[in-house]
Amino acid sequence: MRFNEKELVCLSRQPSEMAAELGMRGPKKGDVVKRRLVKLVVNFLFYFRIDEEEPIGALLLEQCRVEREDSQTFSIAFLDEAERKYLFECDSEEQCKEWTDSIIKASYEFMRRNLIFYRTEIHRLTGKDPLEQYGISDETRFQVNSGSQLMARDTSSL
Amino acid sequence: MLSGELKRSFFMERRRKLKTFPPSHHHGQGLYIADSCVSLLGFLIIQKFKEERQKQMRWVNKDSTGRRRMKLNERSVAHYATCDSPPDKTGFLFKKGERNTAYHRRWFVLKGNMLFYFEERDSREPIGVIVLEGCTVELCESVEEFAFAIKFDCAKARVYKLAAENQAAMESWVKALSRASFDYMRLVVKELERQLEEIQDAAGAGGQQARPKPSRRNQVARSRSGASSSSSSSSSLSSSSSAPSMAAVYSAQKMLQDEVQLISGSSRENGVAWSKPPSATANGSAEAAPSCVTWDGCTDAGTVSGCAGDGGRAPPVPPRRLGASLESPVSPDTACFSKLHDWYGREVEELRVQWLQSQ
């Protein structure tokens, strides 16, 4: 599958609140723990060799499951391949918790649910749709009933 | 790798032949034809080698300069494209090729900040994806009608040229794509979060129970302050149970709570409902469940579930009242309004206490 690699590499250079050296182990049998610079940018988790400018790779954090393996280790697994886990070793329990919390919140779908909640709450409390002023109240992505769009594959453009 | 050497020896051979056989007229023609055939053959062979080499490079994840390609969890990304989660927009668009400058008709699926494109509408896997972060979407001058472009901010970035099938589709796509970035979503969420906090601060702390209509809450506030208001009489209170509107609210909440999958202490997911059975069912749980799918299915925009944000942000749904603990002292036909609103005020207060205690 093709993807716009250059732009992703560029994205990996954006400033990020969550960036740290962690021990990382790939999901394949025989993979070993290696020290990597792990950086969270939007809904991507980039990982670099220490002191290298360009990332080795990226993980898109949608449809994934973050799990605490032990006090200082967490794992990320994707729903389509639940047995394959990426393992991350932190330096402290606190750091581990920070990372798991951040990664959970780093998905687009998670944000969307937040937005819908706030929108509905504000509407309930004030009677006004807060998105109207931005002219985006019709946008599909902000709809409360987006669940009903499971049939959306039939939606043609418009 | 054979290609380099074989190429070289092939050309060396050809050159040698040309040097040592200066063509006479008769021989010249023959050699000319032979040479053309040989050229064509050579060309085809070289093309084949190029293809094979490119395939090899892709396999070892190297681009044409030998640089190793960045890894991506491609299988899972492709799965995201085709999984059940509802797309934000789909439709046919023409996409200009990278090397081949013709426009190809592709089926596009926009999910979050990922724009996937498929060869056909029913293809099982996307051909590719465009990550929509740090980009702008503009209309562009093009031979192709209804064309627009996705441009990125970074150096040597590629411009993706797309074209819709009509004006309306083009406008719709441009609008959707320019708002697709994670950053944009984050901005909007932060803004709404701020607005909500403002409203909550203004209304005073606590009292986060859901009410189906905003006016209801105003009534509560007014009745607490003791002001009698004729609008309160619009709520019909029966003697046997709590106000029907409240009952409706709580039963809706119970329905949502039952369907909410509680995240166990050790794992969290941000995807759609995990098949593993929950270790505990939600009921007035203090922890807001991030993955409550049914929130989207709720048709009544007025009912609320506490499934968003972390526990500190979105207060959880208050626990369901099991039966009315407070019998209303009055029936709907009582004329004593002050008793009515006293009773109502007490009920609200009791619920508040119950909820706070469950925290």
Coordinates of C-alpha atoms in Angstrom, one line a residue:
Chain A
M1 CA 0.0 0.0 0.0
R2 CA 1.4 3.4 -1.0
F3 CA 1.6 6.2 1.5
N4 CA 3.0 9.7 1.5
E5 CA 6.3 8.9 3.2
K6 CA 8.0 12.2 2.8
E7 CA 5.1 14.0 4.5
L8 CA 5.1 11.5 7.3
V9 CA 8.8 11.9 7.9
C10 CA 8.1 15.7 8.0
L11 CA 5.3 15.1 10.5
S12 CA 7.7 13.1 12.7
R13 CA 9.8 16.2 13.1
Q14 CA 6.9 18.2 14.6
P15 CA 7.3 19.1 18.2
S16 CA 5.7 16.6 20.5
E17 CA 4.9 16.5 24.2
M18 CA 5.4 12.8 24.3
A19 CA 8.9 11.8 23.3
A20 CA 11.2 9.6 25.2
E21 CA 13.8 6.8 25.0
L22 CA 12.1 3.6 25.6
G23 CA 12.9 -0.1 25.1
M24 CA 10.9 -1.3 22.2
R25 CA 10.3 -4.8 20.9
G26 CA 8.6 -5.6 17.7
P27 CA 5.7 -8.1 17.4
K28 CA 7.6 -10.8 15.5
K29 CA 8.9 -13.9 17.1
G30 CA 12.6 -13.4 17.7
D31 CA 12.4 -9.6 17.9
V32 CA 14.5 -8.3 20.8
V33 CA 14.2 -5.2 22.9
K34 CA 16.0 -2.2 21.4
R35 CA 16.5 1.2 22.7
R36 CA 14.5 3.6 20.6
L37 CA 13.4 7.3 20.6
V38 CA 9.7 7.0 20.7
K39 CA 7.6 10.0 19.7
L40 CA 3.9 10.6 19.7
V41 CA 2.7 13.0 17.1
V42 CA -1.1 13.3 16.4
N43 CA -2.3 9.7 15.9
F44 CA 1.1 8.3 15.0
L45 CA 3.7 6.8 17.1
F46 CA 7.1 7.3 15.5
Y47 CA 10.2 5.4 16.5
F48 CA 13.8 6.4 15.8
R49 CA 17.2 4.9 16.3
I50 CA 18.8 7.0 19.0
D51 CA 20.3 10.2 17.6
E52 CA 18.9 9.7 14.1
E53 CA 16.9 12.3 12.4
E54 CA 14.6 10.1 10.3
P55 CA 12.3 7.6 11.9
I56 CA 12.7 3.9 11.3
G57 CA 8.9 3.6 11.3
A58 CA 5.5 4.7 12.4
L59 CA 2.5 3.1 13.9
L60 CA -1.0 4.5 13.2
L61 CA -2.8 4.5 16.5
E62 CA -6.3 3.7 15.2
Q63 CA -8.2 0.5 16.0
C64 CA -5.5 -0.5 18.5
R65 CA -5.5 -1.7 22.0
V66 CA -3.1 -0.4 24.7
E67 CA -2.5 -2.7 27.6
R68 CA -0.4 -2.6 30.7
E69 CA 1.8 -5.6 30.7
D70 CA 3.4 -4.9 34.1
S71 CA 4.3 -1.9 36.2
Q72 CA 6.8 -0.5 33.7
T73 CA 5.8 -2.1 30.4
F74 CA 2.9 -1.5 28.1
S75 CA 2.0 -3.0 24.8
I76 CA 0.1 -1.9 21.7
A77 CA -1.8 -4.4 19.6
F78 CA -4.0 -3.8 16.6
L79 CA -7.4 -5.2 16.4
D80 CA -6.9 -7.0 13.2
E81 CA -3.8 -8.9 14.6
A82 CA -4.5 -9.1 18.3
E83 CA -1.7 -11.5 19.1
R84 CA 1.0 -9.4 17.6
K85 CA 2.0 -6.9 20.3
Y86 CA 4.5 -4.1 20.2
L87 CA 6.2 -3.9 23.6
F88 CA 7.5 -0.8 25.3
E89 CA 9.6 -0.7 28.4
C90 CA 9.6 2.4 30.4
D91 CA 11.9 3.7 33.1
S92 CA 9.2 4.1 35.8
E93 CA 5.7 3.2 36.6
E94 CA 4.7 6.9 36.3
Q95 CA 6.2 7.1 32.8
C96 CA 4.4 4.0 31.8
K97 CA 1.1 5.4 33.0
E98 CA 1.7 8.7 31.2
W99 CA 2.3 6.9 27.9
T100 CA -0.6 4.6 28.1
D101 CA -2.9 7.5 28.9
S102 CA -1.5 9.6 26.1
I103 CA -1.7 6.8 23.5
I104 CA -5.3 6.1 24.3
K105 CA -6.2 9.7 23.7
A106 CA -4.2 9.9 20.6
S107 CA -6.8 8.4 18.3
Y108 CA -9.0 10.3 16.0
E109 CA -12.0 8.2 16.9
F110 CA -11.4 9.0 20.6
M111 CA -11.4 12.7 19.9
R112 CA -14.4 12.5 17.8
R113 CA -16.4 10.9 20.7
N114 CA -15.2 13.7 23.0
L115 CA -16.3 16.3 20.5
I116 CA -19.7 14.8 20.2
F117 CA -20.1 14.6 23.9
Y118 CA -19.1 18.3 24.4
R119 CA -21.3 19.4 21.5
T120 CA -24.3 17.6 22.9
E121 CA -23.7 18.8 26.5
I122 CA -23.4 22.4 25.4
H123 CA -26.5 22.1 23.3
R124 CA -28.4 20.6 26.2
L125 CA -27.3 23.3 28.6
T126 CA -27.6 26.3 26.3
G127 CA -30.0 25.2 23.6
K128 CA -27.4 26.2 21.1
D129 CA -25.2 24.1 18.8
P130 CA -21.7 25.3 19.5
L131 CA -20.5 24.2 16.0
E132 CA -22.9 26.5 14.2
Q133 CA -20.7 29.5 14.6
Y134 CA -17.9 27.7 12.8
G135 CA -20.1 26.7 10.0
I136 CA -19.3 23.0 10.5
S137 CA -22.4 21.7 12.1
D138 CA -23.2 19.7 9.1
E139 CA -19.9 18.0 8.8
T140 CA -20.3 14.2 8.9
R141 CA -17.5 13.8 11.2
F142 CA -19.2 15.8 14.0
Q143 CA -22.6 14.1 13.8
V144 CA -24.1 12.4 16.9
N145 CA -25.6 9.7 14.8
S146 CA -22.5 8.8 12.8
G147 CA -23.0 5.3 14.1
S148 CA -26.0 5.0 11.8
Q149 CA -23.7 5.7 8.9
L150 CA -22.5 2.1 9.0
M151 CA -24.0 1.9 5.5
A152 CA -21.9 4.9 4.5
R153 CA -20.0 2.8 2.0
D154 CA -22.9 3.6 -0.3
T155 CA -22.6 7.3 0.2
S156 CA -21.3 8.8 -2.9
S157 CA -19.7 12.2 -2.8
L158 CA -22.5 14.5 -1.8
Chain B
M1 CA 22.6 -9.2 -8.9
L2 CA 22.9 -10.1 -12.5
S3 CA 21.4 -7.1 -14.2
G4 CA 24.4 -4.7 -14.1
E5 CA 26.9 -7.1 -15.5
L6 CA 24.6 -8.6 -18.0
K7 CA 23.7 -5.2 -19.3
R8 CA 27.3 -4.2 -19.6
S9 CA 28.4 -7.3 -21.4
F10 CA 25.4 -7.1 -23.7
F11 CA 26.3 -3.6 -24.8
M12 CA 30.0 -4.4 -25.0
E13 CA 29.2 -7.2 -27.4
R14 CA 27.1 -5.0 -29.5
R15 CA 29.7 -2.3 -29.7
R16 CA 32.3 -4.9 -30.6
K17 CA 30.2 -6.2 -33.5
L18 CA 29.7 -2.7 -34.9
K19 CA 33.4 -1.9 -34.8
T20 CA 34.7 -5.0 -36.4
F21 CA 32.1 -5.3 -39.2
P22 CA 32.0 -2.1 -41.1
P23 CA 29.0 -2.5 -43.3
S24 CA 29.3 -2.8 -47.1
H25 CA 26.1 -2.0 -48.8
H26 CA 24.7 -5.5 -48.8
H27 CA 25.9 -6.4 -45.4
G28 CA 25.0 -3.0 -44.1
Q29 CA 21.3 -3.4 -44.7
G30 CA 21.3 -6.8 -43.1
L31 CA 23.2 -5.6 -40.2
Y32 CA 20.9 -2.5 -39.9
I33 CA 17.8 -4.7 -39.6
A34 CA 19.5 -7.0 -37.3
D35 CA 20.8 -4.1 -35.3
S36 CA 17.3 -2.7 -34.9
C37 CA 16.0 -6.0 -33.7
V38 CA 18.8 -6.3 -31.3
S39 CA 18.1 -2.8 -30.1
L40 CA 14.5 -3.6 -29.5
L41 CA 15.3 -6.8 -27.8
G42 CA 17.9 -5.0 -25.7
F43 CA 15.4 -2.4 -24.8
L44 CA 12.9 -5.0 -23.6
I45 CA 15.5 -6.8 -21.6
I46 CA 16.5 -3.7 -19.9
Q47 CA 12.9 -2.8 -19.1
K48 CA 12.5 -6.2 -17.6
F49 CA 15.6 -5.8 -15.5
K50 CA 14.4 -2.4 -14.2
E51 CA 11.1 -4.0 -13.1
E52 CA 12.8 -6.8 -11.3
R53 CA 15.2 -4.4 -9.6
Q54 CA 12.3 -2.2 -8.5
K55 CA 10.5 -5.2 -7.1
Q56 CA 13.6 -6.3 -5.2
M57 CA 14.1 -2.8 -3.8
R58 CA 10.5 -2.7 -2.6
W59 CA 10.9 -6.0 -1.0
V60 CA 13.9 -4.8 1.0
N61 CA 12.1 -1.5 1.6
K62 CA 14.5 0.6 -0.3
D63 CA 13.7 3.5 -2.6
S64 CA 15.4 4.2 -5.9
T65 CA 18.4 5.9 -4.2
G66 CA 18.9 2.9 -2.0
R67 CA 17.5 4.6 1.1
R68 CA 15.5 2.4 3.4
R69 CA 11.8 3.2 3.3
M70 CA 10.1 4.1 6.5
K71 CA 8.0 1.3 8.0
L72 CA 4.4 1.6 8.7
N73 CA 1.9 -0.8 10.2
E74 CA 0.4 -1.2 6.7
R75 CA -1.7 -4.2 7.3
S76 CA -3.5 -2.6 10.2
V77 CA -3.8 0.7 8.4
A78 CA -5.4 -1.1 5.4
H79 CA -7.7 -2.8 7.9
Y80 CA -8.7 0.6 9.3
A81 CA -9.7 1.6 5.8
T82 CA -12.1 -1.3 5.3
C83 CA -13.3 -2.0 8.9
D84 CA -16.7 -1.2 10.2
S85 CA -16.0 2.3 11.5
P86 CA -18.0 4.8 9.5
P87 CA -16.1 6.8 7.0
D88 CA -16.4 10.6 7.0
K89 CA -16.8 10.7 3.2
T90 CA -16.7 8.4 0.2
G91 CA -16.9 8.8 -3.5
F92 CA -15.2 8.6 -6.8
L93 CA -12.6 11.1 -7.7
F94 CA -10.0 11.3 -10.4
K95 CA -6.5 11.2 -9.3
K96 CA -3.5 12.3 -11.3
G97 CA -0.8 9.7 -11.4
E98 CA 2.7 10.2 -10.1
R99 CA 4.8 9.4 -13.2
N100 CA 1.9 8.8 -15.6
T101 CA 0.2 12.1 -15.8
A102 CA -3.2 10.7 -16.7
Y103 CA -6.1 11.0 -14.3
H104 CA -7.3 7.7 -13.0
R105 CA -10.7 7.2 -11.5
R106 CA -10.5 5.8 -8.0
W107 CA -12.8 5.1 -5.1
F108 CA -11.9 7.4 -2.2
V109 CA -12.6 6.8 1.5
L110 CA -11.9 9.5 4.1
K111 CA -11.6 8.3 7.6
G112 CA -10.3 10.7 10.2
N113 CA -7.1 12.2 8.8
M114 CA -6.5 9.3 6.4
L115 CA -7.6 9.5 2.8
F116 CA -7.6 6.0 1.3
Y117 CA -8.0 5.2 -2.4
F118 CA -9.1 2.0 -4.0
E119 CA -8.9 0.8 -7.5
E120 CA -12.6 -0.1 -7.5
R121 CA -15.4 0.5 -5.1
D122 CA -15.5 -3.1 -4.0
S123 CA -11.7 -3.6 -3.8
R124 CA -10.7 -5.4 -0.6
E125 CA -7.6 -3.4 -0.1
P126 CA -6.6 0.2 -0.7
I127 CA -4.0 1.0 -3.3
G128 CA -2.7 3.8 -1.1
V129 CA -3.4 6.4 1.5
I130 CA -2.7 10.1 1.8
V131 CA -2.1 11.2 5.4
L132 CA -3.8 14.6 5.8
E133 CA -1.7 16.3 8.3
G134 CA 0.0 19.6 7.6
C135 CA -1.7 20.1 4.3
T136 CA -3.8 22.6 2.6
V137 CA -6.5 21.9 0.0
E138 CA -6.9 24.4 -2.8
L139 CA -8.8 24.7 -6.0
C140 CA -6.4 24.5 -8.9
E141 CA -6.1 25.6 -12.5
S142 CA -6.2 22.5 -14.6
V143 CA -7.2 21.2 -17.9
E144 CA -9.3 18.8 -15.9
E145 CA -12.6 20.3 -14.7
F146 CA -13.5 20.5 -11.0
A147 CA -9.9 19.9 -10.0
F148 CA -8.3 20.6 -6.6
A149 CA -5.0 19.9 -5.0
I150 CA -3.7 18.7 -1.7
K151 CA -0.5 20.5 -0.9
F152 CA 1.9 19.8 1.9
D153 CA 4.1 22.2 3.8
C154 CA 7.3 20.2 3.8
A155 CA 10.2 20.4 1.4
K156 CA 10.0 18.5 -1.8
A157 CA 6.5 17.5 -1.0
R158 CA 4.3 16.0 -3.6
V159 CA 1.2 17.8 -4.8
Y160 CA -1.8 15.5 -5.1
K161 CA -4.1 16.5 -7.9
L162 CA -7.6 15.4 -7.7
A163 CA -10.7 16.1 -9.7
A164 CA -14.4 15.6 -8.9
E165 CA -17.2 14.8 -11.2
N166 CA -19.1 17.9 -10.6
Q167 CA -19.0 21.3 -8.9
A168 CA -21.0 20.3 -5.8
A169 CA -18.8 17.2 -5.3
M170 CA -15.7 19.2 -5.6
E171 CA -16.8 21.8 -3.0
S172 CA -17.9 19.1 -0.7
W173 CA -14.6 17.2 -0.9
V174 CA -12.5 20.4 -0.5
K175 CA -14.5 21.2 2.6
A176 CA -14.2 17.8 4.1
L177 CA -10.5 17.4 3.3
S178 CA -9.5 20.8 4.7
R179 CA -11.1 19.9 8.0
A180 CA -9.8 16.3 8.2
S181 CA -6.6 16.9 10.1
F182 CA -6.1 15.6 13.6
D183 CA -4.9 19.1 14.6
Y184 CA -8.1 20.7 13.4
M185 CA -10.2 18.2 15.3
R186 CA -8.1 18.8 18.4
L187 CA -8.6 22.5 18.2
V188 CA -12.4 22.2 17.9
V189 CA -12.5 19.7 20.8
K190 CA -10.3 22.1 23.0
E191 CA -12.6 25.0 22.2
L192 CA -15.7 23.1 23.0
E193 CA -14.2 21.8 26.2
R194 CA -13.4 25.3 27.2
Q195 CA -16.9 26.5 26.4
L196 CA -18.4 23.7 28.4
E197 CA -16.2 24.5 31.4
E198 CA -17.3 28.1 31.2
I199 CA -20.9 27.2 31.1
Q200 CA -20.5 24.8 34.0
D201 CA -18.6 27.4 36.0
A202 CA -21.3 29.9 35.4
A203 CA -24.1 27.5 36.3
G204 CA -22.4 26.6 39.6
A205 CA -20.6 23.4 40.4
G206 CA -22.3 20.0 40.6
G207 CA -25.7 19.0 39.4
Q208 CA -24.5 17.1 36.4
Q209 CA -27.6 14.9 36.1
A210 CA -28.9 14.7 32.6
R211 CA -32.1 16.4 31.8
P212 CA -33.8 15.9 28.5
K213 CA -34.6 19.5 28.0
P214 CA -32.5 22.5 28.9
S215 CA -35.5 24.3 30.3
R216 CA -35.9 21.6 32.9
R217 CA -32.7 22.6 34.5
N218 CA -33.7 26.2 34.6
Q219 CA -36.8 25.2 36.4
V220 CA -34.8 23.3 38.9
A221 CA -32.6 26.3 39.5
R222 CA -35.6 28.5 40.0
S223 CA -37.4 26.1 42.2
R224 CA -34.4 25.8 44.4
S225 CA -34.2 29.5 44.8
G226 CA -37.8 29.3 45.9
A227 CA -39.2 31.3 43.1
S228 CA -42.6 29.9 42.1
S229 CA -43.0 29.7 38.4
S230 CA -45.9 28.7 36.4
S231 CA -43.7 26.9 33.9
S232 CA -43.0 24.2 36.5
S233 CA -46.6 23.1 36.3
S234 CA -46.0 21.9 32.8
S235 CA -44.2 18.9 34.3
S236 CA -46.7 16.3 35.2
L237 CA -45.7 14.5 38.4
S238 CA -47.4 11.2 39.2
S239 CA -47.8 10.0 42.7
S240 CA -46.4 6.6 42.1
S241 CA -43.1 7.3 40.6
S242 CA -40.7 10.1 39.9
A243 CA -41.4 12.6 37.2
P244 CA -41.9 10.8 33.9
S245 CA -39.3 12.9 32.2
M246 CA -36.8 11.9 34.8
A247 CA -37.8 8.2 34.6
A248 CA -37.3 8.5 30.8
V249 CA -33.9 10.0 31.3
Y250 CA -32.8 7.3 33.7
S251 CA -34.1 4.4 31.7
A252 CA -32.2 5.8 28.7
Q253 CA -29.1 6.1 30.8
K254 CA -29.5 2.6 32.1
M255 CA -29.7 1.4 28.5
L256 CA -26.6 3.2 27.6
Q257 CA -24.8 2.0 30.7
D258 CA -25.7 -1.6 30.0
E259 CA -24.2 -1.4 26.6
V260 CA -21.1 0.5 27.6
Q261 CA -18.2 -1.8 27.8
L262 CA -16.2 -1.2 30.9
I263 CA -12.5 -1.1 30.5
S264 CA -10.7 -3.3 33.0
G265 CA -8.1 -1.7 35.1
S266 CA -5.2 -3.1 33.0
S267 CA -6.2 -2.5 29.5
R268 CA -7.7 0.3 27.4
E269 CA -8.7 0.4 23.8
N270 CA -9.6 3.2 21.5
G271 CA -11.0 1.1 18.8
V272 CA -14.5 -0.3 18.3
A273 CA -15.8 -2.8 20.8
W274 CA -13.3 -5.4 21.7
S275 CA -14.5 -9.0 21.5
K276 CA -13.1 -9.9 24.9
P277 CA -15.9 -9.9 27.4
P278 CA -15.6 -7.1 29.9
S279 CA -14.4 -8.0 33.4
A280 CA -17.1 -5.9 35.0
T281 CA -20.3 -4.3 33.7
A282 CA -20.7 -0.7 33.9
N283 CA -23.2 0.7 36.3
G284 CA -22.5 4.1 37.7
S285 CA -18.9 3.3 37.1
A286 CA -16.6 6.1 38.2
E287 CA -14.3 5.6 35.2
A288 CA -15.6 7.0 32.0
A289 CA -15.3 4.3 29.3
P290 CA -13.5 5.6 26.3
S291 CA -14.9 3.1 23.9
C292 CA -18.6 3.3 24.3
V293 CA -19.8 2.7 20.8
T294 CA -23.4 3.0 21.4
W295 CA -23.1 6.7 22.1
D296 CA -23.2 7.2 18.4
G297 CA -26.3 5.1 18.1
C298 CA -28.3 7.1 20.6
T299 CA -30.9 8.9 18.7
D300 CA -32.1 11.3 21.4
A301 CA -29.6 14.1 21.4
G302 CA -30.8 15.1 24.8
T303 CA -29.7 12.1 26.7
V304 CA -26.2 12.0 27.8
S305 CA -23.7 9.3 28.6
G306 CA -20.5 10.1 30.3
C307 CA -18.3 8.4 27.8
A308 CA -15.7 10.9 26.8
G309 CA -12.5 12.1 28.2
D310 CA -11.0 10.8 31.3
G311 CA -12.8 10.4 34.5
G312 CA -12.0 13.9 35.6
R313 CA -13.4 15.6 32.6
A314 CA -16.8 14.1 31.8
P315 CA -18.7 13.2 34.9
P316 CA -20.1 9.7 34.7
V317 CA -23.7 9.0 34.4
P318 CA -25.3 9.0 37.8
P319 CA -26.4 5.6 39.0
R320 CA -29.8 4.5 38.2
R321 CA -32.4 5.0 40.8
L322 CA -33.9 1.7 41.7
G323 CA -37.5 2.6 42.2
A324 CA -38.7 5.8 43.6
S325 CA -37.4 6.3 47.1
L326 CA -39.2 9.5 47.4
E327 CA -42.9 9.1 47.0
S328 CA -44.4 12.3 45.7
P329 CA -46.7 13.7 48.4
V330 CA -48.9 15.1 45.8
S331 CA -50.9 13.9 42.8
P332 CA -51.0 15.7 39.6
D333 CA -54.3 17.2 40.4
T334 CA -53.2 18.8 43.6
A335 CA -53.5 22.4 43.6
C336 CA -50.7 22.9 46.1
F337 CA -47.9 24.1 44.0
S338 CA -45.5 25.0 46.7
K339 CA -45.6 21.4 48.0
L340 CA -45.0 20.2 44.5
H341 CA -41.9 22.2 44.0
D342 CA -40.6 21.5 47.5
W343 CA -40.9 17.8 46.8
Y344 CA -39.2 18.2 43.5
G345 CA -36.4 20.1 45.0
R346 CA -35.8 17.4 47.7
E347 CA -35.8 14.7 45.0
V348 CA -33.1 16.5 43.1
E349 CA -31.1 17.1 46.2
E350 CA -31.3 13.4 47.2
L351 CA -30.1 12.4 43.7
R352 CA -27.2 14.8 43.9
V353 CA -26.1 13.3 47.2
Q354 CA -26.4 9.8 45.9
W355 CA -24.3 10.6 42.9
L356 CA -21.7 12.4 44.9
Q357 CA -21.5 9.5 47.3
S358 CA -20.9 7.1 44.5
Q359 CA -17.8 9.0 43.4

